[in-house]
Tab-separated table of C-alpha atoms in Angstrom:
chain	number	residue	atom	x	y	z
X	59	MET	CA	70.029	135.080	100.484
X	60	SER	CA	70.352	131.618	98.943
X	61	PRO	CA	69.913	131.337	95.156
X	62	ILE	CA	66.572	130.017	93.932
X	63	LEU	CA	68.456	127.880	91.368
X	64	GLU	CA	71.947	126.376	91.636
X	65	VAL	CA	73.365	124.540	88.627
X	66	ASP	CA	76.699	122.804	89.155
X	67	GLY	CA	78.650	120.938	86.491
X	68	LEU	CA	75.627	119.886	84.407
X	69	THR	CA	76.679	117.638	81.530
X	70	VAL	CA	74.186	116.130	79.070
X	71	VAL	CA	74.886	113.812	76.128
X	72	PHE	CA	72.796	112.023	73.504
X	73	ASP	CA	73.699	108.526	72.342
X	74	THR	CA	73.209	108.171	68.577
X	75	ASP	CA	74.172	105.640	65.923
X	76	GLU	CA	76.766	108.126	64.649
X	77	GLY	CA	78.342	108.716	68.061
X	78	VAL	CA	77.849	110.560	71.336
X	79	VAL	CA	76.548	114.131	70.986
X	80	HIS	CA	77.969	116.365	73.726
X	81	ALA	CA	75.001	118.741	74.037
X	82	VAL	CA	75.838	120.387	77.402
X	83	SER	CA	79.292	120.353	78.974
X	84	ASP	CA	80.011	121.299	82.596
X	85	VAL	CA	77.527	124.188	82.883
X	86	SER	CA	77.445	125.925	86.279
X	87	TYR	CA	75.655	129.057	87.486
X	88	ASP	CA	73.362	130.457	90.190
X	89	LEU	CA	70.098	132.361	89.772
X	90	GLN	CA	68.855	134.691	92.503
X	91	VAL	CA	65.262	135.369	93.533
X	92	GLY	CA	63.855	138.060	91.227
X	93	GLU	CA	66.783	137.882	88.796
X	94	THR	CA	66.269	137.698	85.034
X	95	LEU	CA	68.921	135.672	83.225
X	96	GLY	CA	69.207	135.974	79.448
X	97	VAL	CA	70.708	132.939	77.691
X	98	VAL	CA	71.975	133.591	74.166
X	99	GLY	CA	73.909	131.730	71.499
X	100	GLU	CA	73.525	130.101	68.092
X	101	SER	CA	71.168	127.193	67.476
X	102	GLY	CA	72.612	123.992	68.921
X	103	SER	CA	74.574	125.769	71.646
X	104	GLY	CA	72.765	123.973	74.486
X	105	LYS	CA	70.486	126.830	75.568
X	106	SER	CA	67.256	124.804	75.566
X	107	VAL	CA	68.688	121.360	76.295
X	108	HIS	CA	70.246	122.384	79.598
X	109	VAL	CA	66.941	123.670	81.034
X	110	LEU	CA	64.946	120.741	79.643
X	111	ALA	CA	67.403	118.366	81.327
X	112	MET	CA	66.912	120.134	84.680
X	113	LEU	CA	63.194	119.375	84.596
X	114	GLY	CA	63.421	115.798	83.363
X	115	LEU	CA	62.077	116.704	79.926
X	116	VAL	CA	64.930	115.242	77.867
X	117	PRO	CA	63.973	111.796	76.488
X	118	MET	CA	66.182	109.161	78.141
X	119	PRO	CA	67.299	107.371	76.024
X	120	PRO	CA	68.785	108.756	73.850
X	121	GLY	CA	69.550	111.582	76.296
X	122	ARG	CA	71.678	111.009	79.356
X	123	ILE	CA	72.729	113.280	82.239
X	124	VAL	CA	76.351	112.315	82.774
X	125	SER	CA	77.064	114.474	85.794
X	126	GLY	CA	76.031	117.545	87.701
X	127	SER	CA	73.631	118.890	90.288
X	128	VAL	CA	70.570	121.139	89.944
X	129	ARG	CA	69.088	122.515	93.172
X	130	PHE	CA	65.837	124.468	93.036
X	131	ASP	CA	64.735	126.264	96.205
X	132	GLY	CA	67.082	123.978	98.151
X	133	LYS	CA	65.809	120.730	96.594
X	134	GLU	CA	67.857	118.552	94.257
X	135	LEU	CA	65.968	118.075	90.973
X	136	LEU	CA	68.173	115.508	89.279
X	137	GLY	CA	67.078	112.060	90.343
X	138	LEU	CA	63.621	113.097	91.546
X	139	ASN	CA	60.879	110.651	90.636
X	140	ARG	CA	58.314	111.645	88.033
X	141	ARG	CA	55.572	112.383	90.556
X	142	ASP	CA	57.693	114.797	92.579
X	143	LEU	CA	58.915	116.519	89.423
X	144	ARG	CA	55.362	116.978	88.173
X	145	ALA	CA	54.457	118.628	91.479
X	146	ILE	CA	57.168	121.234	90.840
X	147	ARG	CA	56.681	121.703	87.089
X	148	GLY	CA	53.791	124.012	86.364
X	149	ARG	CA	53.414	125.074	90.002
X	150	ASP	CA	56.796	126.370	91.177
X	151	ILE	CA	58.488	126.326	87.760
X	152	GLY	CA	56.589	127.603	84.733
X	153	PHE	CA	57.837	126.772	81.224
X	154	ILE	CA	57.009	128.570	77.985
X	155	PHE	CA	57.951	126.147	75.213
X	156	GLN	CA	59.406	127.243	71.906
X	157	ASP	CA	56.828	125.684	69.562
X	158	PRO	CA	53.240	126.076	70.813
X	159	MET	CA	51.751	123.963	68.022
X	160	THR	CA	53.601	120.847	69.170
X	161	SER	CA	53.426	121.731	72.882
X	162	LEU	CA	49.644	122.115	73.029
X	163	ASN	CA	47.551	118.949	72.859
X	164	PRO	CA	45.630	119.046	69.541
X	165	VAL	CA	42.687	116.965	70.828
X	166	LEU	CA	41.986	118.968	73.995
X	167	SER	CA	40.339	122.376	74.101
X	168	ILE	CA	42.325	125.408	75.226
X	169	GLY	CA	40.149	125.602	78.330
X	170	ARG	CA	40.795	121.986	79.302
X	171	GLN	CA	44.533	122.449	78.964
X	172	MET	CA	44.560	125.677	80.941
X	173	THR	CA	42.358	124.464	83.808
X	174	GLU	CA	44.255	121.212	84.421
X	175	GLY	CA	47.196	122.872	86.153
X	176	LEU	CA	44.995	125.220	88.158
X	177	GLU	CA	42.905	122.307	89.449
X	178	GLN	CA	45.869	120.038	90.211
X	179	HIS	CA	48.326	122.552	91.642
X	180	LEU	CA	46.056	125.141	93.265
X	181	GLY	CA	43.093	122.924	94.166
X	182	MET	CA	40.569	125.065	92.294
X	183	SER	CA	37.164	123.759	91.327
X	184	HIS	CA	36.484	123.447	87.606
X	185	GLY	CA	34.375	126.608	87.645
X	186	GLN	CA	37.022	128.586	89.506
X	187	ALA	CA	39.701	127.337	87.117
X	188	LEU	CA	37.651	128.343	84.067
X	189	ARG	CA	37.175	131.870	85.426
X	190	ARG	CA	40.895	132.163	86.191
X	191	ALA	CA	41.766	130.805	82.717
X	192	ALA	CA	39.542	133.451	81.108
X	193	GLU	CA	41.308	136.147	83.146
X	194	LEU	CA	44.689	134.865	81.982
X	195	ILE	CA	43.604	134.746	78.334
X	196	ASP	CA	42.474	138.353	78.634
X	197	LEU	CA	45.739	139.247	80.399
X	198	VAL	CA	47.800	138.153	77.362
X	199	LYS	CA	45.612	140.258	75.048
X	200	ILE	CA	43.588	137.515	73.335
X	201	PRO	CA	40.085	138.809	72.528
X	202	GLN	CA	36.880	136.937	73.435
X	203	PRO	CA	38.502	134.774	76.141
X	204	GLU	CA	35.409	132.648	76.880
X	205	ARG	CA	35.141	131.703	73.209
X	206	ARG	CA	38.869	130.910	72.954
X	207	LEU	CA	38.639	128.509	75.891
X	208	ARG	CA	36.159	126.410	73.871
X	209	GLN	CA	38.410	126.301	70.837
X	210	TYR	CA	41.215	123.885	69.913
X	211	PRO	CA	44.837	124.771	69.077
X	212	HIS	CA	44.372	124.434	65.312
X	213	GLU	CA	41.660	127.114	65.433
X	214	LEU	CA	44.062	129.750	66.738
X	215	SER	CA	46.803	131.636	64.943
X	216	GLY	CA	50.448	130.969	65.765
X	217	GLY	CA	50.677	134.169	67.790
X	218	MET	CA	47.547	133.286	69.770
X	219	ARG	CA	48.866	129.799	70.517
X	220	GLN	CA	52.096	131.323	71.803
X	221	ARG	CA	50.158	133.674	74.068
X	222	VAL	CA	48.112	130.729	75.373
X	223	MET	CA	51.388	128.997	76.295
X	224	ILE	CA	52.516	132.140	78.110
X	225	ALA	CA	49.216	132.334	80.000
X	226	MET	CA	49.532	128.671	81.038
X	227	ALA	CA	53.087	129.227	82.291
X	228	LEU	CA	52.015	132.227	84.369
X	229	ALA	CA	48.813	130.617	85.709
X	230	CYS	CA	50.163	129.409	89.060
X	231	GLU	CA	52.454	132.431	89.568
X	232	PRO	CA	55.631	130.324	89.647
X	233	LYS	CA	58.825	131.062	91.571
X	234	LEU	CA	60.859	130.419	88.411
X	235	LEU	CA	59.723	131.069	84.847
X	236	ILE	CA	61.693	129.510	81.985
X	237	ALA	CA	60.879	131.146	78.652
X	238	ASP	CA	62.280	129.422	75.555
X	239	GLU	CA	62.032	131.897	72.647
X	240	PRO	CA	58.680	133.094	74.056
X	241	THR	CA	58.068	135.986	71.675
X	242	THR	CA	59.370	134.532	68.403
X	243	ALA	CA	55.942	134.224	66.732
X	244	LEU	CA	54.662	137.592	67.955
X	245	ASP	CA	54.793	141.040	66.369
X	246	VAL	CA	56.820	143.711	68.113
X	247	THR	CA	53.812	145.348	69.791
X	248	ILE	CA	52.677	142.096	71.396
X	249	GLN	CA	56.311	141.289	72.254
X	250	ALA	CA	56.513	144.508	74.269
X	251	GLU	CA	53.232	143.709	76.051
X	252	ILE	CA	54.379	140.180	76.957
X	253	ILE	CA	57.728	141.449	78.237
X	254	ALA	CA	55.897	144.040	80.349
X	255	LEU	CA	53.611	141.293	81.682
X	256	VAL	CA	56.556	139.095	82.656
X	257	ASN	CA	58.354	142.044	84.259
X	258	ASP	CA	55.226	142.812	86.284
X	259	LEU	CA	55.160	139.223	87.574
X	260	LYS	CA	58.820	139.556	88.517
X	261	GLU	CA	58.248	142.786	90.424
X	262	ARG	CA	55.094	141.618	92.240
X	263	LEU	CA	56.199	138.116	93.217
X	264	GLY	CA	59.991	138.129	92.954
X	265	THR	CA	59.802	135.543	90.179
X	266	ALA	CA	63.178	134.518	88.785
X	267	ILE	CA	63.293	134.246	84.991
X	268	ILE	CA	65.461	132.370	82.500
X	269	TRP	CA	64.860	133.958	79.083
X	270	ILE	CA	66.313	131.937	76.187
X	271	THR	CA	66.527	133.792	72.896
X	272	HIS	CA	68.498	134.685	69.779
X	273	ASP	CA	67.345	138.301	70.075
X	274	LEU	CA	70.076	140.292	71.792
X	275	GLY	CA	67.873	143.385	71.725
X	276	VAL	CA	65.233	141.680	73.868
X	277	VAL	CA	67.904	140.468	76.281
X	278	ALA	CA	69.305	143.989	76.596
X	279	GLY	CA	65.856	145.245	77.580
X	280	ILE	CA	64.792	142.530	80.004
X	281	ALA	CA	67.801	140.774	81.573
X	282	ASP	CA	69.867	141.564	84.654
X	283	THR	CA	72.469	138.934	83.771
X	284	VAL	CA	73.396	137.362	80.452
X	285	GLN	CA	75.247	134.167	79.696
X	286	VAL	CA	76.585	133.269	76.287
X	287	MET	CA	76.628	129.593	75.274
X	288	TYR	CA	78.534	127.911	72.461
X	289	ALA	CA	78.875	124.196	71.690
X	290	GLY	CA	77.269	123.299	75.023
X	291	ARG	CA	79.585	125.481	77.125
X	292	LEU	CA	79.399	128.836	78.867
X	293	LEU	CA	81.853	131.209	77.197
X	294	GLU	CA	80.859	134.383	79.030
X	295	ARG	CA	78.523	135.416	81.852
X	296	GLY	CA	77.954	138.624	83.742
X	297	PRO	CA	75.842	141.733	84.357
X	298	ILE	CA	74.092	142.733	81.138
X	299	ASP	CA	75.750	146.156	80.898
X	300	ALA	CA	79.243	144.813	81.529
X	301	VAL	CA	78.966	142.019	78.962
X	302	PHE	CA	77.344	144.094	76.204
X	303	GLU	CA	79.528	147.180	76.669
X	304	ASP	CA	82.811	145.365	77.315
X	305	PRO	CA	82.638	141.790	75.956
X	306	ARG	CA	85.630	139.632	76.828
X	307	SER	CA	84.828	136.576	74.692
X	308	ALA	CA	85.465	136.792	70.966
X	309	TYR	CA	82.211	134.907	70.430
X	310	THR	CA	80.189	137.481	72.392
X	311	LEU	CA	81.908	140.226	70.422
X	312	GLY	CA	81.030	138.435	67.188
X	313	LEU	CA	77.359	138.160	68.147
X	314	LEU	CA	77.184	141.868	68.971
X	315	ARG	CA	78.979	142.931	65.791
X	316	SER	CA	76.644	140.794	63.660
X	317	LEU	CA	73.587	142.853	64.676
X	318	PRO	CA	72.006	145.008	61.936
X	319	GLN	CA	73.107	148.612	62.244
X	320	ALA	CA	70.826	151.623	61.806
X	321	ALA	CA	73.657	153.507	60.123
X	322	GLY	CA	73.664	150.989	57.290
X	323	THR	CA	77.255	149.855	57.820
X	324	GLY	CA	76.308	146.256	57.023
X	325	LEU	CA	76.619	143.020	58.975
X	326	VAL	CA	79.892	141.607	60.255
X	327	PRO	CA	79.309	137.831	60.203
X	328	ILE	CA	81.046	135.240	62.346
X	329	GLU	CA	83.017	133.205	59.834
X	330	GLY	CA	82.746	129.414	59.769
X	331	ALA	CA	80.184	127.090	61.322
X	332	PRO	CA	79.576	125.617	64.791
X	333	PRO	CA	81.482	122.379	65.467
X	334	ASP	CA	80.082	118.860	65.176
X	335	LEU	CA	79.065	118.080	68.763
X	336	ARG	CA	80.035	114.435	68.217
X	337	HIS	CA	83.630	115.429	67.474
X	338	LEU	CA	84.449	118.598	69.387
X	339	PRO	CA	87.856	120.154	68.660
X	340	GLU	CA	90.528	120.138	71.323
X	341	GLY	CA	90.769	123.211	73.489
X	342	ASP	CA	88.345	126.119	73.174
X	343	PRO	CA	85.435	124.974	70.945
X	344	PHE	CA	85.255	128.457	69.378
X	345	ALA	CA	88.976	128.552	68.542
X	346	PRO	CA	88.608	127.406	64.874
X	347	ARG	CA	86.350	130.436	64.201
X	348	ASN	CA	88.148	132.903	66.452
X	349	PRO	CA	90.474	135.381	64.709
X	350	TYR	CA	92.038	136.184	68.106
X	351	ALA	CA	92.743	132.571	69.131
X	352	THR	CA	96.175	131.767	70.536
X	353	PRO	CA	98.004	128.439	70.151
X	354	ARG	CA	96.915	127.593	73.696
X	355	CYS	CA	93.244	128.037	72.644
X	356	HIS	CA	93.666	125.091	70.254
X	357	ARG	CA	95.254	122.871	72.934
X	358	GLU	CA	93.494	123.540	76.250
X	359	THR	CA	89.887	124.177	77.237
X	360	PRO	CA	89.767	127.470	79.185
X	361	PRO	CA	87.895	127.518	82.501
X	362	LEU	CA	85.236	130.109	83.275
X	363	ARG	CA	86.998	132.689	85.422
X	364	GLN	CA	86.747	136.316	86.547
X	365	ALA	CA	87.177	138.649	83.566
X	366	ASP	CA	87.799	141.833	85.501
X	367	ALA	CA	88.339	142.387	89.212
X	368	SER	CA	86.355	145.629	89.010
X	369	VAL	CA	83.107	143.922	87.869
X	370	ASP	CA	81.862	141.221	90.217
X	371	GLY	CA	80.408	138.225	88.421
X	372	HIS	CA	81.746	139.041	84.938
X	373	LEU	CA	83.219	135.688	83.890
X	374	VAL	CA	84.838	134.555	80.660
X	375	ALA	CA	86.290	131.315	79.309
X	376	ALA	CA	89.229	132.503	77.202
X	377	TRP	CA	93.020	132.296	77.126
X	378	TYR	CA	93.279	135.639	75.284
X	379	ASP	CA	92.481	139.176	76.473
X	380	LEU	CA	90.501	141.266	73.988
X	381	ARG	CA	91.640	144.480	75.700
X	382	GLN	CA	95.288	143.717	74.943
X	383	ILE	CA	94.468	142.633	71.392
X	384	ASP	CA	92.660	145.936	70.848
X	385	ALA	CA	89.846	144.190	68.994
X	386	PRO	CA	87.102	146.360	67.464
X	387	GLY	CA	84.341	146.906	70.001
X	388	PRO	CA	80.664	146.110	69.702
X	389	PRO	CA	78.308	148.533	67.910
X	390	LYS	CA	77.146	151.495	69.958
Protein backbone atom coordinates (compact mmCIF):
# COMPACT_ATOMS: atom_id res chain seq x y z
CA MET A 1 0.00 0.00 0.00
CA SER A 2 1.31 3.45 -0.93
CA PRO A 3 1.97 5.90 1.93
CA ILE A 4 -0.64 8.60 2.48
CA LEU A 5 2.20 11.12 2.98
CA GLU A 6 5.69 11.10 1.45
CA VAL A 7 8.16 13.78 2.54
CA ASP A 8 11.47 13.84 0.68
CA GLY A 9 14.36 16.19 1.42
CA LEU A 10 12.23 19.06 2.77
CA THR A 11 14.39 22.09 3.55
CA VAL A 12 12.95 25.37 4.85
CA VAL A 13 14.80 28.60 5.68
CA PHE A 14 13.84 32.07 6.90
CA ASP A 15 15.60 35.16 5.58
CA THR A 16 16.21 37.67 8.38
CA ASP A 17 18.27 40.82 8.82
CA GLU A 18 20.65 38.83 11.03
CA GLY A 19 21.12 36.01 8.53
CA VAL A 20 19.46 32.90 7.13
CA VAL A 21 17.71 30.71 9.72
CA HIS A 22 17.94 27.03 8.76
CA ALA A 23 14.64 25.90 10.30
CA VAL A 24 14.24 22.50 8.56
CA SER A 25 17.10 20.63 6.90
CA ASP A 26 16.64 17.66 4.55
CA VAL A 27 13.72 16.00 6.36
CA SER A 28 12.42 12.79 4.75
CA TYR A 29 9.87 10.22 5.91
CA ASP A 30 6.73 8.32 4.90
CA LEU A 31 3.42 8.04 6.76
CA GLN A 32 1.11 5.09 6.17
CA VAL A 33 -2.69 5.06 6.19
CA GLY A 34 -3.85 4.67 9.80
CA GLU A 35 -0.39 5.28 11.27
CA THR A 36 0.17 7.67 14.17
CA LEU A 37 3.52 9.46 14.06
CA GLY A 38 4.76 11.24 17.18
CA VAL A 39 7.17 14.12 16.54
CA VAL A 40 9.21 15.20 19.56
CA GLY A 41 12.08 17.55 20.31
CA GLU A 42 12.92 20.82 22.04
CA SER A 43 11.35 24.12 21.03
CA GLY A 44 12.87 25.37 17.79
CA SER A 45 13.69 21.90 16.50
CA GLY A 46 11.51 22.25 13.38
CA LYS A 47 8.57 20.11 14.53
CA SER A 48 5.86 22.65 13.67
CA VAL A 49 7.60 24.49 10.84
CA HIS A 50 8.01 21.40 8.69
CA VAL A 51 4.27 20.58 8.72
CA LEU A 52 3.25 24.22 8.27
CA ALA A 53 5.53 24.40 5.22
CA MET A 54 3.86 21.31 3.71
CA LEU A 55 0.49 23.05 3.75
CA GLY A 56 1.64 26.45 2.52
CA LEU A 57 1.15 28.06 5.93
CA VAL A 58 4.65 29.48 6.33
CA PRO A 59 4.71 33.21 5.43
CA MET A 60 6.80 33.68 2.28
CA PRO A 61 8.73 35.91 2.73
CA PRO A 62 10.50 35.60 5.11
CA GLY A 63 10.08 31.82 4.81
CA ARG A 64 11.37 29.93 1.81
CA ILE A 65 11.20 26.26 0.80
CA VAL A 66 14.65 25.63 -0.63
CA SER A 67 14.14 22.06 -1.77
CA GLY A 68 12.12 18.93 -1.29
CA SER A 69 8.92 17.16 -2.23
CA VAL A 70 5.73 16.52 -0.24
CA ARG A 71 3.22 14.10 -1.77
CA PHE A 72 -0.16 13.62 -0.10
CA ASP A 73 -2.36 10.80 -1.38
CA GLY A 74 -0.28 10.79 -4.56
CA LYS A 75 -0.51 14.56 -5.16
CA GLU A 76 2.43 16.94 -4.89
CA LEU A 77 1.61 19.69 -2.37
CA LEU A 78 4.60 21.97 -2.86
CA GLY A 79 3.86 24.38 -5.66
CA LEU A 80 0.08 23.94 -5.58
CA ASN A 81 -1.86 27.16 -6.03
CA ARG A 82 -3.75 28.60 -3.08
CA ARG A 83 -7.16 27.44 -4.30
CA ASP A 84 -6.11 23.81 -4.67
CA LEU A 85 -4.39 23.86 -1.29
CA ARG A 86 -7.49 25.26 0.39
CA ALA A 87 -9.53 22.41 -1.11
CA ILE A 88 -7.23 19.94 0.66
CA ARG A 89 -6.75 21.80 3.95
CA GLY A 90 -9.69 21.27 6.26
CA ARG A 91 -11.21 18.54 4.09
CA ASP A 92 -8.54 15.87 3.56
CA ILE A 93 -6.01 17.30 6.02
CA GLY A 94 -7.21 18.56 9.40
CA PHE A 95 -4.93 20.78 11.51
CA ILE A 96 -5.15 21.43 15.24
CA PHE A 97 -3.09 24.57 15.84
CA GLN A 98 -1.01 25.12 18.94
CA ASP A 99 -2.55 28.40 20.13
CA PRO A 100 -6.36 28.47 19.80
CA MET A 101 -6.65 32.11 20.89
CA THR A 102 -4.68 33.34 17.88
CA SER A 103 -6.00 30.64 15.52
CA LEU A 104 -9.69 31.39 16.07
CA ASN A 105 -11.09 34.56 14.53
CA PRO A 106 -12.03 36.90 17.42
CA VAL A 107 -14.81 38.68 15.48
CA LEU A 108 -16.67 35.57 14.29
CA SER A 109 -18.84 33.36 16.46
CA ILE A 110 -17.78 29.79 17.19
CA GLY A 111 -20.71 28.56 15.12
CA ARG A 112 -19.75 30.64 12.08
CA GLN A 113 -16.20 29.35 12.20
CA MET A 114 -17.25 25.74 12.60
CA THR A 115 -19.91 25.74 9.86
CA GLU A 116 -17.72 27.36 7.19
CA GLY A 117 -15.69 24.24 6.50
CA LEU A 118 -18.71 21.96 6.60
CA GLU A 119 -20.55 24.12 4.06
CA GLN A 120 -17.56 24.58 1.74
CA HIS A 121 -16.05 21.10 1.86
CA LEU A 122 -19.08 18.86 2.41
CA GLY A 123 -21.75 20.97 0.70
CA MET A 124 -24.00 21.10 3.77
CA SER A 125 -26.74 23.66 4.13
CA HIS A 126 -26.33 26.17 6.94
CA GLY A 127 -28.88 24.32 9.07
CA GLN A 128 -27.21 20.97 8.50
CA ALA A 129 -23.81 22.47 9.31
CA LEU A 130 -25.10 23.99 12.56
CA ARG A 131 -26.52 20.64 13.69
CA ARG A 132 -23.25 18.88 12.83
CA ALA A 133 -21.25 21.60 14.64
CA ALA A 134 -23.37 21.11 17.77
CA GLU A 135 -22.71 17.36 17.60
CA LEU A 136 -18.97 17.99 17.34
CA ILE A 137 -18.99 20.43 20.27
CA ASP A 138 -20.76 17.80 22.35
CA LEU A 139 -18.29 15.16 21.13
CA VAL A 140 -15.33 17.08 22.61
CA LYS A 141 -17.14 17.38 25.96
CA ILE A 142 -18.13 21.07 25.88
CA PRO A 143 -21.45 21.55 27.70
CA GLN A 144 -24.41 23.46 26.23
CA PRO A 145 -23.24 23.15 22.60
CA GLU A 146 -26.01 25.31 21.08
CA ARG A 147 -25.11 28.16 23.43
CA ARG A 148 -21.37 27.81 22.71
CA LEU A 149 -21.98 28.11 18.98
CA ARG A 150 -23.43 31.60 19.58
CA GLN A 151 -20.45 32.70 21.64
CA TYR A 152 -17.14 34.25 20.57
CA PRO A 153 -13.63 32.95 21.35
CA HIS A 154 -12.99 35.44 24.16
CA GLU A 155 -16.05 34.10 26.00
CA LEU A 156 -14.58 30.62 26.30
CA SER A 157 -11.81 29.33 28.54
CA GLY A 158 -8.47 28.31 27.07
CA GLY A 159 -9.34 24.63 27.39
CA MET A 160 -12.69 25.15 25.66
CA ARG A 161 -11.05 27.05 22.80
CA GLN A 162 -8.60 24.19 22.34
CA ARG A 163 -11.45 21.68 22.21
CA VAL A 164 -13.24 23.85 19.64
CA MET A 165 -10.09 23.71 17.48
CA ILE A 166 -10.05 19.93 17.83
CA ALA A 167 -13.72 19.71 16.84
CA MET A 168 -13.08 21.88 13.77
CA ALA A 169 -10.14 19.70 12.71
CA LEU A 170 -12.23 16.53 13.02
CA ALA A 171 -15.35 17.99 11.36
CA CYS A 172 -14.77 16.66 7.84
CA GLU A 173 -13.25 13.35 9.01
CA PRO A 174 -9.91 14.00 7.30
CA LYS A 175 -7.53 11.41 5.86
CA LEU A 176 -4.63 13.06 7.72
CA LEU A 177 -4.86 14.87 11.05
CA ILE A 178 -1.95 17.08 12.13
CA ALA A 179 -2.10 17.91 15.83
CA ASP A 180 0.36 20.55 17.06
CA GLU A 181 0.49 20.32 20.88
CA PRO A 182 -3.27 19.60 20.88
CA THR A 183 -3.70 18.86 24.58
CA THR A 184 -1.33 21.42 26.12
CA ALA A 185 -4.08 23.61 27.65
CA LEU A 186 -6.19 20.70 28.88
CA ASP A 187 -6.22 18.86 32.20
CA VAL A 188 -5.23 15.22 32.22
CA THR A 189 -8.81 13.91 32.24
CA ILE A 190 -9.77 15.88 29.13
CA GLN A 191 -6.42 14.95 27.55
CA ALA A 192 -7.32 11.27 27.90
CA GLU A 193 -10.78 11.88 26.39
CA ILE A 194 -9.33 13.77 23.40
CA ILE A 195 -6.72 11.08 22.78
CA ALA A 196 -9.47 8.44 22.90
CA LEU A 197 -11.53 10.51 20.45
CA VAL A 198 -8.63 10.80 18.01
CA ASN A 199 -7.86 7.08 18.33
CA ASP A 200 -11.50 6.29 17.57
CA LEU A 201 -11.30 8.38 14.38
CA LYS A 202 -8.15 6.51 13.42
CA GLU A 203 -9.75 3.11 13.95
CA ARG A 204 -13.03 3.95 12.18
CA LEU A 205 -11.66 5.80 9.16
CA GLY A 206 -7.99 4.81 8.93
CA THR A 207 -6.98 8.41 9.57
CA ALA A 208 -3.23 8.98 9.65
CA ILE A 209 -2.05 11.26 12.45
CA ILE A 210 1.00 13.46 13.02
CA TRP A 211 1.08 14.30 16.74
CA ILE A 212 3.58 17.04 17.63
CA THR A 213 4.36 17.37 21.31
CA HIS A 214 6.92 17.82 24.08
CA ASP A 215 5.13 15.19 26.17
CA LEU A 216 6.92 11.88 25.72
CA GLY A 217 4.32 10.17 27.90
CA VAL A 218 1.53 11.09 25.49
CA VAL A 219 3.62 9.90 22.55
CA ALA A 220 4.26 6.57 24.27
CA GLY A 221 0.51 6.08 24.66
CA ILE A 222 -0.69 7.15 21.23
CA ALA A 223 2.04 6.75 18.58
CA ASP A 224 3.03 3.81 16.40
CA THR A 225 6.18 5.57 15.20
CA VAL A 226 8.22 8.36 16.75
CA GLN A 227 10.72 10.70 15.19
CA VAL A 228 13.06 12.90 17.17
CA MET A 229 14.00 16.30 15.73
CA TYR A 230 16.86 18.60 16.70
CA ALA A 231 18.02 21.81 15.01
CA GLY A 232 15.75 21.14 12.03
CA ARG A 233 17.00 17.58 11.44
CA LEU A 234 15.79 14.07 12.12
CA LEU A 235 18.16 12.42 14.59
CA GLU A 236 16.18 9.24 15.19
CA ARG A 237 13.03 7.56 13.87
CA GLY A 238 11.44 4.19 14.40
CA PRO A 239 8.74 2.06 16.05
CA ILE A 240 7.78 3.60 19.39
CA ASP A 241 8.84 0.58 21.46
CA ALA A 242 12.20 0.23 19.75
CA VAL A 243 13.11 3.91 20.10
CA PHE A 244 11.97 4.31 23.72
CA GLU A 245 13.39 1.01 24.97
CA ASP A 246 16.63 1.08 22.98
CA PRO A 247 17.44 4.66 21.90
CA ARG A 248 20.41 4.96 19.56
CA SER A 249 20.74 8.76 19.48
CA ALA A 250 22.32 10.47 22.46
CA TYR A 251 19.70 13.20 22.12
CA THR A 252 16.82 10.72 22.37
CA LEU A 253 18.51 9.17 25.39
CA GLY A 254 18.86 12.62 26.94
CA LEU A 255 15.17 13.39 26.45
CA LEU A 256 14.15 10.11 28.07
CA ARG A 257 16.53 10.51 31.01
CA SER A 258 15.26 14.05 31.66
CA LEU A 259 11.74 12.80 32.46
CA PRO A 260 10.61 13.12 36.11
CA GLN A 261 10.96 9.82 37.92
CA ALA A 262 8.41 8.41 40.36
CA ALA A 263 11.22 7.04 42.50
CA GLY A 264 12.42 10.57 43.20
CA THR A 265 15.88 10.08 41.68
CA GLY A 266 15.81 13.60 40.23
CA LEU A 267 16.12 14.94 36.69
CA VAL A 268 19.12 14.35 34.45
CA PRO A 269 19.22 17.48 32.27
CA ILE A 270 20.73 17.78 28.81
CA GLU A 271 23.62 20.17 29.32
CA GLY A 272 24.02 23.23 27.10
CA ALA A 273 21.57 24.94 24.77
CA PRO A 274 20.31 24.33 21.22
CA PRO A 275 22.48 25.91 18.50
CA ASP A 276 21.83 29.22 16.75
CA LEU A 277 20.03 28.13 13.58
CA ARG A 278 21.72 30.97 11.68
CA HIS A 279 25.15 29.55 12.45
CA LEU A 280 24.87 25.78 12.78
CA PRO A 281 28.04 23.96 13.90
CA GLU A 282 29.85 21.70 11.49
CA GLY A 283 28.97 18.04 11.62
CA ASP A 284 26.26 16.68 13.92
CA PRO A 285 24.30 19.67 15.31
CA PHE A 286 23.97 17.89 18.68
CA ALA A 287 27.70 17.17 18.96
CA PRO A 288 28.54 20.21 21.19
CA ARG A 289 26.07 18.90 23.82
CA ASN A 290 26.74 15.20 23.34
CA PRO A 291 29.00 13.55 25.95
CA TYR A 292 29.43 10.58 23.58
CA ALA A 293 30.43 12.60 20.50
CA THR A 294 33.44 11.43 18.51
CA PRO A 295 35.84 13.68 16.58
CA ARG A 296 33.99 12.69 13.41
CA CYS A 297 30.72 14.02 14.93
CA HIS A 298 32.27 17.51 14.97
CA ARG A 299 33.43 17.27 11.33
CA GLU A 300 30.75 15.44 9.34
CA THR A 301 26.96 15.47 9.36
CA PRO A 302 25.76 11.86 9.85
CA PRO A 303 23.08 10.54 7.48
CA LEU A 304 19.91 8.89 8.76
CA ARG A 305 20.56 5.17 8.43
CA GLN A 306 19.40 1.81 9.78
CA ALA A 307 20.22 1.52 13.49
CA ASP A 308 19.74 -2.21 13.83
CA ALA A 309 19.16 -4.86 11.18
CA SER A 310 16.78 -6.68 13.54
CA VAL A 311 14.30 -3.75 13.77
CA ASP A 312 12.95 -2.59 10.43
CA GLY A 313 12.56 1.17 10.19
CA HIS A 314 14.63 2.07 13.27
CA LEU A 315 16.88 4.82 11.89
CA VAL A 316 19.48 7.01 13.56
CA ALA A 317 21.78 9.85 12.48
CA ALA A 318 24.93 9.22 14.52
CA TRP A 319 28.58 8.29 14.02
CA TYR A 320 28.75 6.64 17.47
CA ASP A 321 27.07 3.48 18.77
CA LEU A 322 25.51 3.82 22.22
CA ARG A 323 25.59 0.04 22.69
CA GLN A 324 29.38 -0.03 22.40
CA ILE A 325 29.74 3.02 24.63
CA ASP A 326 27.62 1.30 27.28
CA ALA A 327 25.75 4.52 28.00
CA PRO A 328 23.19 4.51 30.84
CA GLY A 329 19.80 3.49 29.49
CA PRO A 330 16.53 5.37 29.67
CA PRO A 331 14.37 5.19 32.82
CA LYS A 332 12.21 2.10 33.14
